[in-house]
Protein backbone atom coordinates (compact mmCIF):
# COMPACT_ATOMS: atom_id res chain seq x y z
CA UNK A 1 0.00 0.00 0.00
CA UNK A 2 1.44 3.39 -0.91
CA UNK A 3 1.45 6.21 1.62
CA UNK A 4 -1.21 7.95 -0.45
CA UNK A 5 -3.57 4.94 -0.25
CA UNK A 6 -3.02 4.98 3.48
CA UNK A 7 -4.00 8.67 3.65
CA UNK A 8 -7.26 8.08 1.79
CA UNK A 9 -8.08 5.13 4.06
CA UNK A 10 -7.30 7.18 7.18
CA UNK A 11 -9.51 10.04 5.96
CA UNK A 12 -12.36 7.57 5.32
CA UNK A 13 -11.87 5.87 8.71
CA UNK A 14 -12.14 9.25 10.45
CA UNK A 15 -15.52 9.78 8.76
CA UNK A 16 -17.04 6.42 9.76
CA UNK A 17 -20.83 6.66 10.04
CA UNK A 18 -22.02 7.59 13.53
CA UNK A 19 -18.57 8.72 14.65
CA UNK A 20 -16.65 11.99 14.92
CA UNK A 21 -13.46 13.47 16.30
CA UNK A 22 -12.67 14.58 19.85
CA UNK A 23 -10.55 17.74 19.72
CA UNK A 24 -8.40 17.52 22.88
CA UNK A 25 -5.53 19.58 21.46
CA UNK A 26 -5.78 22.65 23.66
CA UNK A 27 -2.43 24.42 23.90
CA UNK A 28 -0.98 24.79 27.40
CA UNK A 29 -2.41 28.32 27.65
CA UNK A 30 -5.91 27.22 26.64
CA UNK A 31 -6.04 24.13 28.87
CA UNK A 32 -4.86 26.35 31.73
CA UNK A 33 -7.99 28.48 31.27
CA UNK A 34 -10.21 25.36 31.20
CA UNK A 35 -8.59 23.84 34.32
CA UNK A 36 -8.65 27.15 36.19
CA UNK A 37 -12.39 27.41 35.51
CA UNK A 38 -12.89 24.28 37.67
CA UNK A 39 -10.28 25.23 40.28
CA UNK A 40 -7.59 22.79 39.09
CA UNK A 41 -3.95 23.85 38.91
CA UNK A 42 -2.40 23.61 35.45
CA UNK A 43 0.52 21.29 36.22
CA UNK A 44 1.87 18.80 33.68
CA UNK A 45 0.50 15.94 35.79
CA UNK A 46 -2.98 17.48 35.99
CA UNK A 47 -3.01 18.00 32.22
CA UNK A 48 -1.97 14.35 31.82
CA UNK A 49 -4.54 13.09 34.32
CA UNK A 50 -7.32 15.02 32.57
CA UNK A 51 -6.41 13.65 29.14
CA UNK A 52 -6.10 10.16 30.66
CA UNK A 53 -9.65 10.52 31.97
CA UNK A 54 -10.89 11.43 28.47
CA UNK A 55 -9.05 8.72 26.56
CA UNK A 56 -9.69 5.85 29.00
CA UNK A 57 -13.47 6.31 28.79
CA UNK A 58 -14.91 2.83 28.14
CA UNK A 59 -16.93 2.61 24.93
CA UNK A 60 -15.57 5.88 23.50
CA UNK A 61 -14.51 4.23 20.23
CA UNK A 62 -18.16 3.47 19.44
CA UNK A 63 -18.68 7.19 18.72
CA UNK A 64 -15.17 8.63 18.35
CA UNK A 65 -13.00 7.81 15.33
CA UNK A 66 -10.04 10.06 16.14
CA UNK A 67 -8.59 12.33 18.81
CA UNK A 68 -6.54 15.46 18.17
CA UNK A 69 -3.66 15.80 20.64
CA UNK A 70 -1.35 18.64 21.61
CA UNK A 71 2.44 18.12 21.27
CA UNK A 72 2.91 17.56 25.02
CA UNK A 73 0.06 14.99 25.16
CA UNK A 74 1.45 12.97 22.25
CA UNK A 75 4.56 12.45 24.40
CA UNK A 76 2.65 11.51 27.57
CA UNK A 77 1.52 8.11 28.90
CA UNK A 78 -1.61 6.76 30.54
CA UNK A 79 -1.67 5.65 34.19
CA UNK A 80 -0.45 2.19 33.16
CA UNK A 81 2.61 3.59 31.34
CA UNK A 82 1.36 3.14 27.75
CA UNK A 83 1.87 6.15 25.48
CA UNK A 84 -1.51 7.81 24.82
CA UNK A 85 -1.18 7.40 21.05
CA UNK A 86 -0.49 3.69 21.39
CA UNK A 87 -3.42 3.15 23.77
CA UNK A 88 -5.82 5.07 21.54
CA UNK A 89 -4.75 3.19 18.41
CA UNK A 90 -5.08 -0.17 20.23
CA UNK A 91 -8.63 0.90 21.08
CA UNK A 92 -9.50 1.70 17.44
CA UNK A 93 -9.18 5.49 17.78
CA UNK A 94 -6.82 7.27 15.38
CA UNK A 95 -4.40 9.71 17.04
CA UNK A 96 -3.92 13.13 15.45
CA UNK A 97 -1.77 16.16 16.25
CA UNK A 98 -2.29 19.92 16.24
CA UNK A 99 0.72 21.34 14.39
CA UNK A 100 0.07 25.05 14.12
CA UNK A 101 1.79 27.32 16.63
CA UNK A 102 -1.14 29.60 17.27
CA UNK A 103 -2.02 33.01 15.86
CA UNK A 104 -0.17 36.32 15.78
CA UNK A 105 -1.34 39.80 14.77
CA UNK A 106 -1.36 40.37 11.03
CA UNK A 107 0.89 43.41 10.49
CA UNK A 108 -0.94 46.41 9.06
CA UNK A 109 -4.34 44.81 9.67
CA UNK A 110 -5.63 45.74 13.12
CA UNK A 111 -7.93 43.10 14.60
CA UNK A 112 -6.77 40.36 12.23
CA UNK A 113 -4.60 37.30 12.79
CA UNK A 114 -2.46 34.89 10.84
CA UNK A 115 -1.45 31.42 11.99
CA UNK A 116 2.24 30.58 12.39
CA UNK A 117 4.19 27.31 12.40
CA UNK A 118 5.26 26.56 8.81
CA UNK A 119 9.03 26.72 9.39
CA UNK A 120 10.51 23.28 10.07
CA UNK A 121 7.09 21.67 9.66
CA UNK A 122 8.22 18.76 7.45
CA UNK A 123 10.71 17.57 10.09
CA UNK A 124 8.10 17.90 12.85
CA UNK A 125 5.71 15.74 10.81
CA UNK A 126 8.37 13.03 10.58
CA UNK A 127 8.67 12.93 14.36
CA UNK A 128 4.89 13.06 14.88
CA UNK A 129 4.40 10.09 12.52
CA UNK A 130 7.05 8.21 14.47
CA UNK A 131 5.15 8.99 17.69
CA UNK A 132 1.95 7.52 16.20
CA UNK A 133 0.02 10.49 14.76
CA UNK A 134 -1.78 9.70 11.50
CA UNK A 135 -3.53 13.01 10.90
CA UNK A 136 -2.94 16.66 11.76
CA UNK A 137 -4.76 19.93 12.31
CA UNK A 138 -3.98 23.57 11.49
CA UNK A 139 -6.41 26.30 12.55
CA UNK A 140 -6.77 29.69 10.89
CA UNK A 141 -8.99 32.33 12.51
CA UNK A 142 -11.03 35.07 10.84
CA UNK A 143 -13.17 37.64 12.62
CA UNK A 144 -16.33 39.30 11.34
CA UNK A 145 -17.03 43.02 11.82
CA UNK A 146 -18.55 45.65 9.53
CA UNK A 147 -15.37 45.72 7.45
CA UNK A 148 -13.55 42.51 8.43
CA UNK A 149 -12.26 40.10 7.38
CA UNK A 150 -10.09 41.90 4.84
CA UNK A 151 -9.33 40.24 1.51
CA UNK A 152 -5.69 40.16 2.63
CA UNK A 153 -6.42 38.23 5.85
CA UNK A 154 -8.50 35.72 3.89
CA UNK A 155 -5.69 35.29 1.36
CA UNK A 156 -2.74 34.87 3.76
CA UNK A 157 -4.63 32.44 5.98
CA UNK A 158 -5.75 30.37 2.97
CA UNK A 159 -2.16 30.33 1.74
CA UNK A 160 -0.81 29.09 5.11
CA UNK A 161 -3.51 26.40 5.33
CA UNK A 162 -2.65 25.15 1.83
CA UNK A 163 1.13 25.17 2.50
CA UNK A 164 0.52 23.17 5.70
CA UNK A 165 -1.81 20.69 3.97
CA UNK A 166 0.64 20.07 1.11
CA UNK A 167 3.56 19.48 3.53
CA UNK A 168 1.36 17.25 5.70
CA UNK A 169 0.37 14.99 2.79
CA UNK A 170 3.97 14.84 1.54
CA UNK A 171 5.09 13.58 4.97
CA UNK A 172 2.34 10.91 5.09
CA UNK A 173 -0.37 12.37 7.35
CA UNK A 174 -3.95 13.43 6.59
CA UNK A 175 -4.38 17.21 6.97
CA UNK A 176 -7.45 18.61 8.65
CA UNK A 177 -7.86 22.08 7.19
CA UNK A 178 -9.57 24.38 9.72
CA UNK A 179 -10.54 27.88 8.62
CA UNK A 180 -12.61 29.17 11.55
CA UNK A 181 -14.85 32.19 11.06
CA UNK A 182 -15.49 33.26 14.65
CA UNK A 183 -19.01 33.57 16.07
CA UNK A 184 -18.14 36.72 18.10
CA UNK A 185 -20.08 39.81 17.08
CA UNK A 186 -23.57 41.11 16.36
CA UNK A 187 -23.60 40.02 12.71
CA UNK A 188 -26.49 38.16 11.13
CA UNK A 189 -26.60 34.62 9.77
CA UNK A 190 -26.56 36.08 6.25
CA UNK A 191 -23.32 37.96 6.92
CA UNK A 192 -21.72 34.80 8.40
CA UNK A 193 -22.79 32.94 5.25
CA UNK A 194 -21.18 35.56 2.95
CA UNK A 195 -17.91 35.55 4.87
CA UNK A 196 -17.74 31.76 5.26
CA UNK A 197 -18.38 31.32 1.53
CA UNK A 198 -15.61 33.78 0.62
CA UNK A 199 -13.20 32.10 3.05
CA UNK A 200 -13.89 28.55 1.83
CA UNK A 201 -13.62 29.65 -1.78
CA UNK A 202 -10.17 31.14 -1.10
CA UNK A 203 -9.11 28.05 0.86
CA UNK A 204 -10.03 25.65 -1.96
CA UNK A 205 -8.39 27.91 -4.56
CA UNK A 206 -5.19 27.77 -2.48
CA UNK A 207 -5.43 24.00 -1.88
CA UNK A 208 -5.73 23.54 -5.63
CA UNK A 209 -2.78 25.84 -6.34
CA UNK A 210 -0.63 23.92 -3.84
CA UNK A 211 -1.50 20.49 -5.29
CA UNK A 212 -3.30 19.18 -2.21
CA UNK A 213 -5.13 15.91 -2.98
CA UNK A 214 -8.71 16.46 -1.87
CA UNK A 215 -9.46 12.75 -1.24
CA UNK A 216 -6.67 12.72 1.35
CA UNK A 217 -7.81 15.61 3.54
CA UNK A 218 -10.70 16.66 5.75
CA UNK A 219 -12.26 20.11 6.20
CA UNK A 220 -13.06 21.51 9.64
CA UNK A 221 -15.20 24.61 9.15
CA UNK A 222 -17.52 26.65 11.33
CA UNK A 223 -21.24 26.19 10.85
CA UNK A 224 -23.04 29.21 9.41
CA UNK A 225 -24.64 30.72 12.53
CA UNK A 226 -25.81 34.11 13.82
CA UNK A 227 -23.17 36.14 15.70
CA UNK A 228 -23.28 35.61 19.45
CA UNK A 229 -24.53 39.19 20.02
CA UNK A 230 -27.07 39.15 17.17
CA UNK A 231 -30.57 39.73 18.56
CA UNK A 232 -32.04 37.33 15.99
CA UNK A 233 -30.59 33.87 16.69
CA UNK A 234 -31.33 31.64 13.69
CA UNK A 235 -32.91 28.29 14.60
CA UNK A 236 -31.30 24.95 13.71
CA UNK A 237 -33.23 24.51 10.44
CA UNK A 238 -31.93 27.88 9.15
CA UNK A 239 -28.39 27.14 10.32
CA UNK A 240 -28.54 23.81 8.48
CA UNK A 241 -29.89 25.32 5.25
CA UNK A 242 -27.35 28.18 5.20
CA UNK A 243 -24.45 25.89 6.11
CA UNK A 244 -25.30 23.37 3.40
CA UNK A 245 -25.77 26.07 0.75
CA UNK A 246 -22.36 27.48 1.60
CA UNK A 247 -20.65 24.07 1.57
CA UNK A 248 -22.29 22.95 -1.70
CA UNK A 249 -21.02 26.11 -3.39
CA UNK A 250 -17.45 25.76 -2.22
CA UNK A 251 -16.40 22.22 -1.16
CA UNK A 252 -15.71 19.70 -3.94
CA UNK A 253 -17.37 16.29 -3.57
CA UNK A 254 -13.90 14.69 -3.60
CA UNK A 255 -13.38 15.79 0.04
CA UNK A 256 -14.43 12.75 2.12
CA UNK A 257 -15.58 14.58 5.22
CA UNK A 258 -16.54 17.88 6.78
CA UNK A 259 -15.96 17.78 10.54
CA UNK A 260 -17.44 20.89 12.15
CA UNK A 261 -15.86 22.76 15.05
CA UNK A 262 -18.23 23.80 17.84
CA UNK A 263 -16.77 27.30 18.13
CA UNK A 264 -18.45 28.32 21.39
CA UNK A 265 -21.94 26.92 20.72
CA UNK A 266 -23.39 25.21 23.80
CA UNK A 267 -23.03 21.45 23.79
CA UNK A 268 -26.75 20.96 23.12
CA UNK A 269 -26.91 23.54 20.33
CA UNK A 270 -23.86 22.02 18.62
CA UNK A 271 -25.61 18.62 18.65
CA UNK A 272 -28.95 20.04 17.45
CA UNK A 273 -27.32 21.94 14.60
CA UNK A 274 -25.28 18.94 13.45
CA UNK A 275 -28.43 16.84 13.50
CA UNK A 276 -30.37 19.43 11.48
CA UNK A 277 -27.57 19.51 8.90
CA UNK A 278 -27.63 15.74 8.51
CA UNK A 279 -31.42 15.52 8.53
CA UNK A 280 -31.83 18.25 5.86
CA UNK A 281 -32.85 17.37 2.30
CA UNK A 282 -30.63 17.90 -0.71
CA UNK A 283 -27.21 16.87 -1.94
CA UNK A 284 -24.63 16.00 0.72
CA UNK A 285 -21.72 14.32 -1.06
CA UNK A 286 -19.43 14.36 1.99
CA UNK A 287 -19.73 12.83 5.48
CA UNK A 288 -20.89 15.62 7.82
CA UNK A 289 -19.69 15.11 11.36
CA UNK A 290 -18.09 16.73 14.40
CA UNK A 291 -14.61 17.57 15.59
CA UNK A 292 -15.69 19.26 18.79
CA UNK A 293 -13.55 20.54 21.62
CA UNK A 294 -15.68 22.59 23.99
CA UNK A 295 -19.03 21.00 23.02
CA UNK A 296 -17.70 17.57 24.05
CA UNK A 297 -15.58 18.61 27.02
CA UNK A 298 -17.56 21.31 28.84
CA UNK A 299 -19.79 18.82 30.74
CA UNK A 300 -16.76 16.61 31.46
CA UNK A 301 -14.83 19.41 33.16
CA UNK A 302 -17.92 20.39 35.12
CA UNK A 303 -18.42 16.83 36.39
CA UNK A 304 -14.73 16.17 37.13
CA UNK A 305 -13.53 19.25 39.05
CA UNK A 306 -10.17 17.54 39.54
CA UNK A 307 -11.53 14.89 41.94
CA UNK A 308 -10.63 11.21 41.51
CA UNK A 309 -14.04 10.35 42.94
CA UNK A 310 -15.70 12.16 40.00
CA UNK A 311 -13.79 10.42 37.19
CA UNK A 312 -16.55 7.88 36.44
CA UNK A 313 -19.23 10.61 36.29
CA UNK A 314 -17.02 12.75 34.06
CA UNK A 315 -16.44 9.83 31.69
CA UNK A 316 -20.20 9.20 31.55
CA UNK A 317 -20.68 12.87 30.61
CA UNK A 318 -18.18 12.49 27.75
CA UNK A 319 -19.74 9.26 26.54
CA UNK A 320 -23.19 10.83 26.57
CA UNK A 321 -22.15 13.82 24.43
CA UNK A 322 -20.21 11.54 22.07
CA UNK A 323 -23.24 9.25 21.71
CA UNK A 324 -25.67 12.12 21.08
CA UNK A 325 -23.33 13.65 18.48
CA UNK A 326 -22.94 10.19 16.92
CA UNK A 327 -26.73 10.15 16.52
CA UNK A 328 -26.68 13.73 15.16
CA UNK A 329 -24.13 12.59 12.56
CA UNK A 330 -26.85 10.25 11.28
CA UNK A 331 -29.68 12.77 11.64
CA UNK A 332 -31.39 10.61 14.28
CA UNK A 333 -30.92 12.81 17.38
CA UNK A 334 -34.14 13.99 19.02
CA UNK A 335 -33.84 17.32 20.84
CA UNK A 336 -35.50 17.30 24.24
CA UNK A 337 -38.60 19.46 24.79
CA UNK A 338 -37.95 22.99 26.13
CA UNK A 339 -36.29 23.03 29.52
CA UNK A 340 -35.45 19.32 29.48
CA UNK A 341 -32.03 17.70 28.99
CA UNK A 342 -31.35 14.95 26.48
CA UNK A 343 -30.47 11.56 27.95
P1 LIG B 1 -14.22 23.88 19.55
O1 LIG B 1 -15.13 22.73 19.15
O2 LIG B 1 -14.20 24.14 21.01
O3 LIG B 1 -14.43 25.08 18.68
O4 LIG B 1 -12.74 23.38 19.28
C1 LIG B 1 -12.44 22.70 18.14
C2 LIG B 1 -11.05 22.98 17.77
O5 LIG B 1 -10.29 22.07 17.54
C3 LIG B 1 -10.61 24.39 17.65
O6 LIG B 1 -9.43 24.44 16.95
Coordinates of C-alpha atoms and ligand atoms in Angstrom, one line a residue:
X1 CA 0.0 0.0 0.0
X2 CA 1.4 3.4 -0.9
X3 CA 1.4 6.2 1.6
X4 CA -1.2 7.9 -0.4
X5 CA -3.6 4.9 -0.3
X6 CA -3.0 5.0 3.5
X7 CA -4.0 8.7 3.7
X8 CA -7.3 8.1 1.8
X9 CA -8.1 5.1 4.1
X10 CA -7.3 7.2 7.2
X11 CA -9.5 10.0 6.0
X12 CA -12.4 7.6 5.3
X13 CA -11.9 5.9 8.7
X14 CA -12.1 9.2 10.5
X15 CA -15.5 9.8 8.8
X16 CA -17.0 6.4 9.8
X17 CA -20.8 6.7 10.0
X18 CA -22.0 7.6 13.5
X19 CA -18.6 8.7 14.7
X20 CA -16.7 12.0 14.9
X21 CA -13.5 13.5 16.3
X22 CA -12.7 14.6 19.9
X23 CA -10.5 17.7 19.7
X24 CA -8.4 17.5 22.9
X25 CA -5.5 19.6 21.5
X26 CA -5.8 22.7 23.7
X27 CA -2.4 24.4 23.9
X28 CA -1.0 24.8 27.4
X29 CA -2.4 28.3 27.6
X30 CA -5.9 27.2 26.6
X31 CA -6.0 24.1 28.9
X32 CA -4.9 26.3 31.7
X33 CA -8.0 28.5 31.3
X34 CA -10.2 25.4 31.2
X35 CA -8.6 23.8 34.3
X36 CA -8.6 27.1 36.2
X37 CA -12.4 27.4 35.5
X38 CA -12.9 24.3 37.7
X39 CA -10.3 25.2 40.3
X40 CA -7.6 22.8 39.1
X41 CA -3.9 23.8 38.9
X42 CA -2.4 23.6 35.5
X43 CA 0.5 21.3 36.2
X44 CA 1.9 18.8 33.7
X45 CA 0.5 15.9 35.8
X46 CA -3.0 17.5 36.0
X47 CA -3.0 18.0 32.2
X48 CA -2.0 14.4 31.8
X49 CA -4.5 13.1 34.3
X50 CA -7.3 15.0 32.6
X51 CA -6.4 13.7 29.1
X52 CA -6.1 10.2 30.7
X53 CA -9.7 10.5 32.0
X54 CA -10.9 11.4 28.5
X55 CA -9.0 8.7 26.6
X56 CA -9.7 5.9 29.0
X57 CA -13.5 6.3 28.8
X58 CA -14.9 2.8 28.1
X59 CA -16.9 2.6 24.9
X60 CA -15.6 5.9 23.5
X61 CA -14.5 4.2 20.2
X62 CA -18.2 3.5 19.4
X63 CA -18.7 7.2 18.7
X64 CA -15.2 8.6 18.3
X65 CA -13.0 7.8 15.3
X66 CA -10.0 10.1 16.1
X67 CA -8.6 12.3 18.8
X68 CA -6.5 15.5 18.2
X69 CA -3.7 15.8 20.6
X70 CA -1.3 18.6 21.6
X71 CA 2.4 18.1 21.3
X72 CA 2.9 17.6 25.0
X73 CA 0.1 15.0 25.2
X74 CA 1.4 13.0 22.2
X75 CA 4.6 12.4 24.4
X76 CA 2.6 11.5 27.6
X77 CA 1.5 8.1 28.9
X78 CA -1.6 6.8 30.5
X79 CA -1.7 5.7 34.2
X80 CA -0.4 2.2 33.2
X81 CA 2.6 3.6 31.3
X82 CA 1.4 3.1 27.8
X83 CA 1.9 6.2 25.5
X84 CA -1.5 7.8 24.8
X85 CA -1.2 7.4 21.0
X86 CA -0.5 3.7 21.4
X87 CA -3.4 3.2 23.8
X88 CA -5.8 5.1 21.5
X89 CA -4.8 3.2 18.4
X90 CA -5.1 -0.2 20.2
X91 CA -8.6 0.9 21.1
X92 CA -9.5 1.7 17.4
X93 CA -9.2 5.5 17.8
X94 CA -6.8 7.3 15.4
X95 CA -4.4 9.7 17.0
X96 CA -3.9 13.1 15.4
X97 CA -1.8 16.2 16.2
X98 CA -2.3 19.9 16.2
X99 CA 0.7 21.3 14.4
X100 CA 0.1 25.1 14.1
X101 CA 1.8 27.3 16.6
X102 CA -1.1 29.6 17.3
X103 CA -2.0 33.0 15.9
X104 CA -0.2 36.3 15.8
X105 CA -1.3 39.8 14.8
X106 CA -1.4 40.4 11.0
X107 CA 0.9 43.4 10.5
X108 CA -0.9 46.4 9.1
X109 CA -4.3 44.8 9.7
X110 CA -5.6 45.7 13.1
X111 CA -7.9 43.1 14.6
X112 CA -6.8 40.4 12.2
X113 CA -4.6 37.3 12.8
X114 CA -2.5 34.9 10.8
X115 CA -1.5 31.4 12.0
X116 CA 2.2 30.6 12.4
X117 CA 4.2 27.3 12.4
X118 CA 5.3 26.6 8.8
X119 CA 9.0 26.7 9.4
X120 CA 10.5 23.3 10.1
X121 CA 7.1 21.7 9.7
X122 CA 8.2 18.8 7.4
X123 CA 10.7 17.6 10.1
X124 CA 8.1 17.9 12.8
X125 CA 5.7 15.7 10.8
X126 CA 8.4 13.0 10.6
X127 CA 8.7 12.9 14.4
X128 CA 4.9 13.1 14.9
X129 CA 4.4 10.1 12.5
X130 CA 7.1 8.2 14.5
X131 CA 5.1 9.0 17.7
X132 CA 2.0 7.5 16.2
X133 CA 0.0 10.5 14.8
X134 CA -1.8 9.7 11.5
X135 CA -3.5 13.0 10.9
X136 CA -2.9 16.7 11.8
X137 CA -4.8 19.9 12.3
X138 CA -4.0 23.6 11.5
X139 CA -6.4 26.3 12.6
X140 CA -6.8 29.7 10.9
X141 CA -9.0 32.3 12.5
X142 CA -11.0 35.1 10.8
X143 CA -13.2 37.6 12.6
X144 CA -16.3 39.3 11.3
X145 CA -17.0 43.0 11.8
X146 CA -18.6 45.7 9.5
X147 CA -15.4 45.7 7.4
X148 CA -13.6 42.5 8.4
X149 CA -12.3 40.1 7.4
X150 CA -10.1 41.9 4.8
X151 CA -9.3 40.2 1.5
X152 CA -5.7 40.2 2.6
X153 CA -6.4 38.2 5.8
X154 CA -8.5 35.7 3.9
X155 CA -5.7 35.3 1.4
X156 CA -2.7 34.9 3.8
X157 CA -4.6 32.4 6.0
X158 CA -5.8 30.4 3.0
X159 CA -2.2 30.3 1.7
X160 CA -0.8 29.1 5.1
X161 CA -3.5 26.4 5.3
X162 CA -2.7 25.1 1.8
X163 CA 1.1 25.2 2.5
X164 CA 0.5 23.2 5.7
X165 CA -1.8 20.7 4.0
X166 CA 0.6 20.1 1.1
X167 CA 3.6 19.5 3.5
X168 CA 1.4 17.2 5.7
X169 CA 0.4 15.0 2.8
X170 CA 4.0 14.8 1.5
X171 CA 5.1 13.6 5.0
X172 CA 2.3 10.9 5.1
X173 CA -0.4 12.4 7.4
X174 CA -3.9 13.4 6.6
X175 CA -4.4 17.2 7.0
X176 CA -7.5 18.6 8.7
X177 CA -7.9 22.1 7.2
X178 CA -9.6 24.4 9.7
X179 CA -10.5 27.9 8.6
X180 CA -12.6 29.2 11.6
X181 CA -14.8 32.2 11.1
X182 CA -15.5 33.3 14.7
X183 CA -19.0 33.6 16.1
X184 CA -18.1 36.7 18.1
X185 CA -20.1 39.8 17.1
X186 CA -23.6 41.1 16.4
X187 CA -23.6 40.0 12.7
X188 CA -26.5 38.2 11.1
X189 CA -26.6 34.6 9.8
X190 CA -26.6 36.1 6.2
X191 CA -23.3 38.0 6.9
X192 CA -21.7 34.8 8.4
X193 CA -22.8 32.9 5.2
X194 CA -21.2 35.6 3.0
X195 CA -17.9 35.5 4.9
X196 CA -17.7 31.8 5.3
X197 CA -18.4 31.3 1.5
X198 CA -15.6 33.8 0.6
X199 CA -13.2 32.1 3.0
X200 CA -13.9 28.6 1.8
X201 CA -13.6 29.6 -1.8
X202 CA -10.2 31.1 -1.1
X203 CA -9.1 28.0 0.9
X204 CA -10.0 25.6 -2.0
X205 CA -8.4 27.9 -4.6
X206 CA -5.2 27.8 -2.5
X207 CA -5.4 24.0 -1.9
X208 CA -5.7 23.5 -5.6
X209 CA -2.8 25.8 -6.3
X210 CA -0.6 23.9 -3.8
X211 CA -1.5 20.5 -5.3
X212 CA -3.3 19.2 -2.2
X213 CA -5.1 15.9 -3.0
X214 CA -8.7 16.5 -1.9
X215 CA -9.5 12.8 -1.2
X216 CA -6.7 12.7 1.3
X217 CA -7.8 15.6 3.5
X218 CA -10.7 16.7 5.7
X219 CA -12.3 20.1 6.2
X220 CA -13.1 21.5 9.6
X221 CA -15.2 24.6 9.2
X222 CA -17.5 26.6 11.3
X223 CA -21.2 26.2 10.8
X224 CA -23.0 29.2 9.4
X225 CA -24.6 30.7 12.5
X226 CA -25.8 34.1 13.8
X227 CA -23.2 36.1 15.7
X228 CA -23.3 35.6 19.5
X229 CA -24.5 39.2 20.0
X230 CA -27.1 39.2 17.2
X231 CA -30.6 39.7 18.6
X232 CA -32.0 37.3 16.0
X233 CA -30.6 33.9 16.7
X234 CA -31.3 31.6 13.7
X235 CA -32.9 28.3 14.6
X236 CA -31.3 24.9 13.7
X237 CA -33.2 24.5 10.4
X238 CA -31.9 27.9 9.2
X239 CA -28.4 27.1 10.3
X240 CA -28.5 23.8 8.5
X241 CA -29.9 25.3 5.2
X242 CA -27.4 28.2 5.2
X243 CA -24.5 25.9 6.1
X244 CA -25.3 23.4 3.4
X245 CA -25.8 26.1 0.7
X246 CA -22.4 27.5 1.6
X247 CA -20.6 24.1 1.6
X248 CA -22.3 22.9 -1.7
X249 CA -21.0 26.1 -3.4
X250 CA -17.4 25.8 -2.2
X251 CA -16.4 22.2 -1.2
X252 CA -15.7 19.7 -3.9
X253 CA -17.4 16.3 -3.6
X254 CA -13.9 14.7 -3.6
X255 CA -13.4 15.8 0.0
X256 CA -14.4 12.7 2.1
X257 CA -15.6 14.6 5.2
X258 CA -16.5 17.9 6.8
X259 CA -16.0 17.8 10.5
X260 CA -17.4 20.9 12.1
X261 CA -15.9 22.8 15.0
X262 CA -18.2 23.8 17.8
X263 CA -16.8 27.3 18.1
X264 CA -18.4 28.3 21.4
X265 CA -21.9 26.9 20.7
X266 CA -23.4 25.2 23.8
X267 CA -23.0 21.5 23.8
X268 CA -26.7 21.0 23.1
X269 CA -26.9 23.5 20.3
X270 CA -23.9 22.0 18.6
X271 CA -25.6 18.6 18.7
X272 CA -28.9 20.0 17.5
X273 CA -27.3 21.9 14.6
X274 CA -25.3 18.9 13.5
X275 CA -28.4 16.8 13.5
X276 CA -30.4 19.4 11.5
X277 CA -27.6 19.5 8.9
X278 CA -27.6 15.7 8.5
X279 CA -31.4 15.5 8.5
X280 CA -31.8 18.2 5.9
X281 CA -32.9 17.4 2.3
X282 CA -30.6 17.9 -0.7
X283 CA -27.2 16.9 -1.9
X284 CA -24.6 16.0 0.7
X285 CA -21.7 14.3 -1.1
X286 CA -19.4 14.4 2.0
X287 CA -19.7 12.8 5.5
X288 CA -20.9 15.6 7.8
X289 CA -19.7 15.1 11.4
X290 CA -18.1 16.7 14.4
X291 CA -14.6 17.6 15.6
X292 CA -15.7 19.3 18.8
X293 CA -13.5 20.5 21.6
X294 CA -15.7 22.6 24.0
X295 CA -19.0 21.0 23.0
X296 CA -17.7 17.6 24.1
X297 CA -15.6 18.6 27.0
X298 CA -17.6 21.3 28.8
X299 CA -19.8 18.8 30.7
X300 CA -16.8 16.6 31.5
X301 CA -14.8 19.4 33.2
X302 CA -17.9 20.4 35.1
X303 CA -18.4 16.8 36.4
X304 CA -14.7 16.2 37.1
X305 CA -13.5 19.2 39.0
X306 CA -10.2 17.5 39.5
X307 CA -11.5 14.9 41.9
X308 CA -10.6 11.2 41.5
X309 CA -14.0 10.3 42.9
X310 CA -15.7 12.2 40.0
X311 CA -13.8 10.4 37.2
X312 CA -16.6 7.9 36.4
X313 CA -19.2 10.6 36.3
X314 CA -17.0 12.8 34.1
X315 CA -16.4 9.8 31.7
X316 CA -20.2 9.2 31.5
X317 CA -20.7 12.9 30.6
X318 CA -18.2 12.5 27.7
X319 CA -19.7 9.3 26.5
X320 CA -23.2 10.8 26.6
X321 CA -22.1 13.8 24.4
X322 CA -20.2 11.5 22.1
X323 CA -23.2 9.2 21.7
X324 CA -25.7 12.1 21.1
X325 CA -23.3 13.7 18.5
X326 CA -22.9 10.2 16.9
X327 CA -26.7 10.2 16.5
X328 CA -26.7 13.7 15.2
X329 CA -24.1 12.6 12.6
X330 CA -26.8 10.3 11.3
X331 CA -29.7 12.8 11.6
X332 CA -31.4 10.6 14.3
X333 CA -30.9 12.8 17.4
X334 CA -34.1 14.0 19.0
X335 CA -33.8 17.3 20.8
X336 CA -35.5 17.3 24.2
X337 CA -38.6 19.5 24.8
X338 CA -37.9 23.0 26.1
X339 CA -36.3 23.0 29.5
X340 CA -35.4 19.3 29.5
X341 CA -32.0 17.7 29.0
X342 CA -31.3 14.9 26.5
X343 CA -30.5 11.6 27.9
Ligands
LIG1 P1 -14.2 23.9 19.5 O1 -15.1 22.7 19.2 O2 -14.2 24.1 21.0 O3 -14.4 25.1 18.7 O4 -12.7 23.4 19.3 C1 -12.4 22.7 18.1 C2 -11.1 23.0 17.8 O5 -10.3 22.1 17.5 C3 -10.6 24.4 17.7 O6 -9.4 24.4 17.0

